[in-house]
XYZ file of C-alpha atoms in Angstrom:
474
model
C 80.223 78.348 81.720
C 80.225 82.151 81.245
C 82.937 84.469 80.510
C 82.714 85.870 83.928
C 83.487 82.452 85.334
C 86.396 81.864 83.041
C 88.160 85.150 84.193
C 91.463 84.310 85.866
C 91.360 86.830 88.673
C 87.760 85.505 89.727
C 88.888 81.882 89.579
C 91.911 82.736 91.668
C 89.822 84.276 94.306
C 87.304 81.379 94.162
C 90.314 78.878 94.557
C 91.649 80.813 97.653
C 88.271 81.159 99.378
C 87.441 77.537 98.830
C 90.860 76.229 99.741
C 91.469 74.482 96.399
C 94.838 76.120 95.277
C 95.659 76.206 91.679
C 98.500 74.126 90.179
C 101.487 75.240 88.301
C 102.299 73.543 85.046
C 104.469 73.553 82.001
C 101.420 72.626 79.735
C 97.685 73.023 79.703
C 97.292 69.480 81.052
C 97.329 68.600 84.790
C 100.531 67.098 85.822
C 100.491 63.685 87.443
C 99.814 63.599 91.340
C 103.148 61.929 91.709
C 105.015 64.537 90.040
C 107.234 67.212 91.854
C 105.857 70.619 92.274
C 106.885 73.063 89.581
C 108.346 76.458 90.608
C 106.888 79.567 89.494
C 110.020 80.722 87.410
C 109.741 77.388 85.337
C 105.827 77.316 84.961
C 103.966 78.624 82.006
C 100.424 77.668 83.035
C 98.305 78.013 86.169
C 95.550 75.498 86.267
C 92.362 75.967 88.246
C 90.333 73.124 89.448
C 87.145 74.707 90.913
C 84.397 74.605 89.603
C 86.108 72.852 86.609
C 89.556 72.378 85.321
C 90.636 75.519 83.343
C 94.285 76.223 82.436
C 95.546 79.847 81.911
C 98.861 81.085 80.563
C 100.842 82.988 83.135
C 101.170 85.828 80.773
C 97.390 86.391 80.764
C 96.479 89.949 81.410
C 93.962 90.149 84.406
C 91.393 92.843 85.552
C 93.907 94.166 88.044
C 95.454 97.544 86.672
C 98.310 99.511 87.854
C 97.232 103.317 87.884
C 100.813 104.800 88.546
C 104.416 103.887 87.762
C 106.413 103.589 84.663
C 103.964 101.072 82.957
C 100.297 101.568 83.994
C 97.738 99.100 82.824
C 96.727 95.437 83.439
C 98.987 93.011 85.344
C 99.625 89.640 84.242
C 98.606 86.484 85.942
C 102.197 85.635 86.896
C 102.775 88.946 88.859
C 99.360 88.458 90.559
C 100.164 84.951 91.671
C 103.759 86.013 92.819
C 102.130 88.754 94.983
C 99.732 86.342 96.598
C 102.347 83.686 97.248
C 104.681 86.383 98.931
C 101.894 88.302 100.764
C 103.535 87.825 104.199
C 106.800 89.375 103.134
C 107.652 92.881 104.072
C 107.503 95.585 101.286
C 111.319 95.876 101.026
C 111.856 92.101 100.820
C 108.995 91.657 98.207
C 110.264 94.518 96.172
C 113.816 93.097 96.206
C 112.560 89.684 95.224
C 110.498 91.085 92.322
C 113.416 93.055 91.036
C 115.855 89.937 91.277
C 113.334 87.591 89.591
C 115.025 85.351 87.165
C 112.012 83.974 85.044
C 111.928 81.579 82.293
C 109.736 82.061 79.121
C 107.169 84.216 80.943
C 109.382 87.103 81.506
C 109.719 89.320 84.656
C 107.630 90.169 87.543
C 105.690 93.524 87.718
C 106.009 94.690 91.315
C 103.224 96.236 93.257
C 103.472 99.130 95.633
C 102.101 98.635 99.221
C 98.474 99.829 98.605
C 98.143 97.841 95.357
C 99.345 94.585 97.128
C 97.122 95.380 100.136
C 94.068 95.942 97.983
C 94.890 92.693 95.957
C 95.344 90.452 98.950
C 92.198 91.653 100.686
C 90.176 91.287 97.730
C 91.579 87.622 96.968
C 90.895 86.632 100.550
C 87.323 87.875 100.323
C 87.690 90.781 102.915
C 86.513 93.322 100.444
C 84.228 93.074 97.631
C 85.647 95.886 95.403
C 88.891 97.761 94.760
C 89.905 100.811 92.696
C 92.649 98.841 90.944
C 90.244 95.990 89.960
C 88.283 96.756 86.796
C 84.667 95.571 86.784
C 83.775 92.322 85.210
C 82.552 92.682 81.420
C 78.777 92.276 81.385
C 77.464 89.854 78.532
C 75.392 91.894 76.204
C 72.114 90.304 75.366
C 70.298 90.945 72.087
C 66.995 89.469 70.899
C 68.258 87.561 67.883
C 71.440 86.277 69.517
C 69.888 85.115 72.678
C 66.839 83.533 70.996
C 69.114 81.696 68.628
C 71.435 80.399 71.415
C 68.628 79.388 73.734
C 66.090 78.230 71.351
C 63.381 78.438 74.129
C 61.244 81.467 74.959
C 61.204 82.981 78.448
C 60.173 85.786 80.589
C 62.992 88.172 81.240
C 62.666 91.084 83.681
C 64.959 94.259 83.836
C 64.833 97.708 85.446
C 64.186 100.365 82.824
C 66.009 103.627 82.471
C 63.132 105.496 83.977
C 62.949 103.377 86.969
C 59.980 101.090 85.857
C 60.160 97.533 84.812
C 60.081 96.138 81.271
C 59.448 92.502 80.319
C 59.472 90.282 77.117
C 58.691 86.761 76.310
C 58.945 84.328 73.535
C 62.025 83.438 71.471
C 64.900 85.873 71.909
C 62.899 88.236 74.330
C 65.587 90.940 75.090
C 65.021 93.644 77.811
C 66.862 96.979 78.267
C 67.813 98.377 81.499
C 70.468 97.539 84.232
C 68.445 95.272 86.130
C 68.796 91.507 86.650
C 67.401 88.545 84.605
C 64.941 86.005 85.940
C 65.148 82.811 84.026
C 65.015 83.603 80.296
C 66.088 81.426 77.463
C 69.250 83.714 76.931
C 70.638 82.908 80.346
C 70.198 79.038 79.906
C 71.665 79.104 76.391
C 72.959 75.693 75.756
C 72.339 74.560 79.539
C 69.825 72.637 81.248
C 68.192 75.601 83.189
C 64.659 76.034 82.432
C 62.911 79.621 81.962
C 61.076 80.860 84.920
C 57.685 82.341 84.433
C 57.182 85.525 86.420
C 53.836 86.397 88.102
C 52.250 89.388 86.367
C 51.017 90.575 89.834
C 54.718 90.747 90.854
C 55.522 92.901 87.973
C 52.807 95.317 88.944
C 54.294 95.521 92.415
C 57.754 96.182 90.990
C 56.335 98.894 88.865
C 55.390 100.956 92.071
C 58.681 100.503 93.656
C 60.421 103.773 94.802
C 63.700 104.617 96.653
C 63.357 105.270 100.269
C 65.312 108.090 101.771
C 65.632 109.314 105.301
C 65.772 112.916 106.657
C 69.714 112.905 106.700
C 70.155 112.190 103.089
C 67.109 114.498 102.109
C 67.947 117.489 104.152
C 71.584 117.248 104.759
C 72.986 115.484 101.617
C 75.526 112.643 101.553
C 78.888 114.669 101.891
C 80.120 114.234 105.436
C 81.150 117.386 107.349
C 84.077 117.440 109.753
C 83.873 120.117 112.521
C 86.953 118.920 114.267
C 88.451 122.402 113.715
C 85.814 123.930 115.724
C 86.806 121.957 118.748
C 90.474 122.945 118.305
C 89.795 126.552 118.158
C 87.328 126.160 121.204
C 90.001 124.538 123.225
C 92.492 127.211 122.518
C 89.905 130.003 123.239
C 89.004 128.388 126.690
C 92.453 127.868 127.718
C 93.305 131.629 127.150
C 90.390 132.556 129.257
C 91.455 130.158 132.060
C 94.971 131.657 131.835
C 94.086 135.397 131.742
C 90.795 135.469 133.468
C 92.033 135.363 137.088
C 95.169 137.496 136.671
C 96.609 140.094 134.313
C 98.957 138.546 131.713
C 102.501 138.638 132.819
C 101.938 139.225 136.603
C 103.150 136.730 139.046
C 100.671 134.829 141.369
C 101.116 133.153 144.689
C 102.997 134.221 147.939
C 106.501 135.660 147.681
C 109.169 134.175 150.052
C 111.248 135.781 152.861
C 113.397 137.651 150.263
C 110.295 138.997 148.254
C 110.889 136.496 145.479
C 108.116 134.544 143.719
C 108.423 130.884 142.873
C 109.107 130.501 139.086
C 105.925 128.290 138.671
C 103.838 131.341 139.634
C 105.132 133.269 136.631
C 103.235 132.449 133.334
C 105.281 130.904 130.812
C 108.167 129.746 132.856
C 109.118 126.008 133.811
C 109.922 125.026 137.459
C 113.578 123.851 137.465
C 113.271 120.856 139.995
C 110.415 119.230 138.210
C 111.250 117.004 135.358
C 107.799 116.320 133.987
C 106.021 119.584 134.589
C 103.808 121.230 131.818
C 103.417 124.827 130.840
C 100.300 126.556 132.324
C 98.060 127.388 129.345
C 98.759 127.512 125.542
C 101.325 130.414 125.859
C 104.901 129.972 124.268
C 107.854 129.296 126.517
C 109.388 132.372 128.274
C 113.072 133.552 127.794
C 112.679 136.250 130.531
C 115.902 136.986 132.449
C 116.435 135.561 135.909
C 117.901 132.629 137.693
C 114.619 130.760 137.978
C 113.781 130.627 134.206
C 115.430 128.731 131.443
C 115.897 129.077 127.631
C 115.085 125.426 126.625
C 115.680 124.367 122.854
C 112.640 124.079 120.932
C 111.497 121.174 118.470
C 108.870 122.317 115.859
C 106.636 119.472 114.332
C 104.624 119.396 111.162
C 100.894 120.252 111.602
C 100.061 118.195 108.599
C 97.511 115.360 109.014
C 99.850 113.095 107.168
C 102.747 113.303 109.417
C 103.755 110.291 111.226
C 105.023 112.218 114.291
C 102.540 114.567 115.933
C 101.698 115.990 119.276
C 99.902 112.936 120.132
C 102.680 110.410 119.809
C 106.110 112.394 119.876
C 106.598 112.365 123.523
C 106.573 108.407 124.069
C 108.699 108.203 120.700
C 111.485 110.735 121.662
C 111.571 109.681 125.423
C 111.234 105.902 125.338
C 111.483 104.927 121.595
C 107.872 103.718 121.402
C 106.117 104.461 117.984
C 102.389 104.646 118.317
C 100.761 104.923 114.725
C 98.618 108.224 114.491
C 95.006 108.026 114.009
C 92.731 110.700 112.606
C 91.058 113.451 114.530
C 87.713 112.073 114.376
C 86.578 108.573 113.843
C 83.308 107.125 112.543
C 82.895 104.550 115.422
C 82.700 105.576 119.010
C 84.693 102.711 120.451
C 87.545 103.192 122.861
C 91.066 103.195 121.340
C 94.476 103.076 123.012
C 96.116 104.856 120.085
C 96.790 108.580 120.711
C 94.247 110.844 119.366
C 95.315 114.414 117.911
C 92.200 116.009 118.956
C 93.134 115.409 122.761
C 96.825 116.066 122.379
C 98.295 118.954 124.262
C 99.464 122.121 122.349
C 102.960 121.977 124.088
C 105.178 119.312 125.509
C 108.409 119.142 127.333
C 110.882 116.326 126.907
C 114.052 115.417 128.715
C 117.058 113.750 127.121
C 120.612 113.327 128.274
C 122.937 114.483 125.764
C 126.517 113.622 126.898
C 128.183 116.371 124.416
C 125.838 119.048 125.871
C 125.903 118.176 129.448
C 127.283 114.903 130.890
C 125.302 114.701 133.895
C 122.182 116.882 133.604
C 119.356 115.844 131.093
C 118.429 118.527 128.577
C 114.920 119.747 128.441
C 113.158 120.447 125.115
C 109.960 122.277 124.335
C 108.036 120.642 121.499
C 105.208 122.553 119.660
C 103.697 122.269 116.024
C 102.993 125.702 115.298
C 105.139 129.045 115.745
C 102.125 131.189 115.862
C 102.749 132.239 119.524
C 106.401 132.747 118.906
C 108.302 135.799 119.838
C 111.099 136.872 117.570
C 113.916 135.710 120.051
C 112.378 132.164 120.189
C 113.583 131.425 116.665
C 117.217 131.379 118.065
C 116.207 128.398 120.163
C 114.732 126.246 117.510
C 117.009 123.256 116.972
C 114.951 120.788 114.959
C 112.039 120.928 112.405
C 110.118 117.859 111.437
C 108.612 118.169 107.955
C 106.464 116.075 105.525
C 108.006 117.896 102.399
C 105.086 120.259 102.116
C 106.334 123.785 101.824
C 103.144 125.447 103.123
C 104.403 124.291 106.596
C 107.042 127.149 106.446
C 104.768 129.994 105.625
C 104.499 131.238 109.062
C 108.238 130.534 109.912
C 110.995 133.292 110.177
C 112.741 131.617 107.098
C 110.156 130.826 104.401
C 112.488 129.394 101.808
C 113.485 125.724 102.916
C 117.077 126.442 101.842
C 117.357 129.208 104.398
C 115.517 127.417 107.122
C 117.757 124.307 107.124
C 120.658 126.473 107.206
C 119.602 127.538 110.634
C 117.981 124.431 112.049
C 118.299 120.765 111.714
C 115.695 119.119 109.496
C 113.984 115.691 109.792
C 111.691 113.744 107.675
C 109.898 110.622 109.186
C 108.341 108.272 106.715
C 107.350 104.537 106.513
C 110.333 102.361 105.687
C 110.358 100.917 102.090
C 108.315 104.005 100.662
C 110.082 106.666 98.607
C 111.282 110.141 99.954
C 109.311 113.081 98.332
C 111.296 114.766 95.661
C 111.034 118.043 97.368
C 112.784 116.670 100.695
C 115.551 115.191 98.515
C 116.116 118.506 96.753
C 116.962 120.023 100.151
C 120.109 117.832 100.440
C 121.840 116.610 103.556
C 120.464 119.233 105.685
C 117.260 117.118 106.188
C 117.896 113.600 107.717
C 115.370 111.022 106.398
C 114.430 108.135 108.667
C 112.074 105.248 108.117
C 109.658 103.566 110.666
C 108.754 100.037 110.134
C 105.083 99.373 109.887
C 104.925 96.227 111.977
C 108.412 95.634 113.759
C 108.110 97.845 116.627
C 111.559 96.838 118.081
C 112.997 98.857 115.390
C 111.448 102.082 116.742
C 114.224 102.397 119.352
C 116.906 102.497 116.671
C 115.035 105.086 114.716
C 114.767 107.231 117.829
C 118.415 106.983 118.621
C 119.315 108.133 115.053
C 117.192 111.248 115.593
C 118.625 111.989 118.930
C 122.241 111.580 117.561
C 121.637 114.054 114.755
C 120.113 116.585 117.117
C 122.880 116.245 119.617
C 125.603 116.513 116.854
C 123.745 119.633 115.481
C 123.588 121.342 118.939
C 127.217 120.607 119.666
C 128.242 122.430 116.383
C 125.859 125.259 117.066
C 127.311 126.210 120.522
C 124.701 124.696 122.806
C 127.249 122.882 124.669
C 128.376 125.991 126.528
C 124.971 127.403 126.937
C 123.020 124.198 128.367
C 120.605 125.051 131.116
C 121.708 123.767 134.387
């Protein structure tokens, strides 16, 4: 059997895909079938039974390498098997179990982060064929003398040369350069029953004229994908402005006045009709704070425009109104299939959300304006900003009134929303208690309502302490 077949990570994958699980043992020999199962913290060997019985110490390093953390490098077989056995646990439970591990002679468990465990489980189950954390298998070097001495039989070996052609050799120890494969050959069957396979010379001639076929996309456009999603966003903004300003002059009321010569608030661009709870703003203009009984100065919530933000304009409304979190999806996808998840490319540029805040108004729901960019803000709008959602990236604040995060979060309430169980960025922790950090569970959607209530409780507390209770729109 080759060294490749005796590699523990490959044998563990073979055992999982063929449904022949390995056996834990305290010695290199298989325990009797009637013996009780040995727990992992007492075992010292993992014995594989397919294709043959091979024992491995649990301290054996594998091809799976950690690239980050305090101790990057190969992960031992015990930690790999521990991650596989506890693959169904949530990341916080898995990390706590690994940290509290009380092992025997084999030592502790090297815990894997979410991405590492996901890649490992997918590779072991055969879902994916390669991973950035799994090092390639060492290739057995062939030399003329070694291969000939081990095999004792001459054979024909075919390999692809460095210049694209084929090279061949025959006789005892016929070695071949190149990165191609081996057909037959005495070296491949060293010490085994396999017989060398002769290759037709005509086939060698055909292989010599082989060339790589390319299509016009790779030849003319290259292989780097180009994302023109930003063009669509700018086009939608431009068309919306044309629709808003094309028929009337900016700032002029439209429609028919009533008997007192007053226009309805919905005919004034940038204002919101008081009696409609779910009305949207006409066009991409910022909310108006013009004086008058028909207009309102609603508080504003600013989202992060970062692509890594968990809450964006596509999923913020169901989250804040009903406590339903819909995982964000990229702006463009490689497949054209329909999806029920929200798409940022079709999301509105402005939203209005209603929420009853008892400390602000006991009977009337408070209306909020939600945007992800202050580019259309007037200077007076900043006094209405009550909350800013951030990912910890300071470039988000370049167009803000307060560029320094310390100054910004003295005037508004900050929020960081990340995945539960993952660490908070160092930049967010340095901003102190002015930024509330909440975690969204990856799979348990019933926890979303709890996170939503925490966000609203902090917003209500901040607004009550900032004087909004006496200025609530009615």
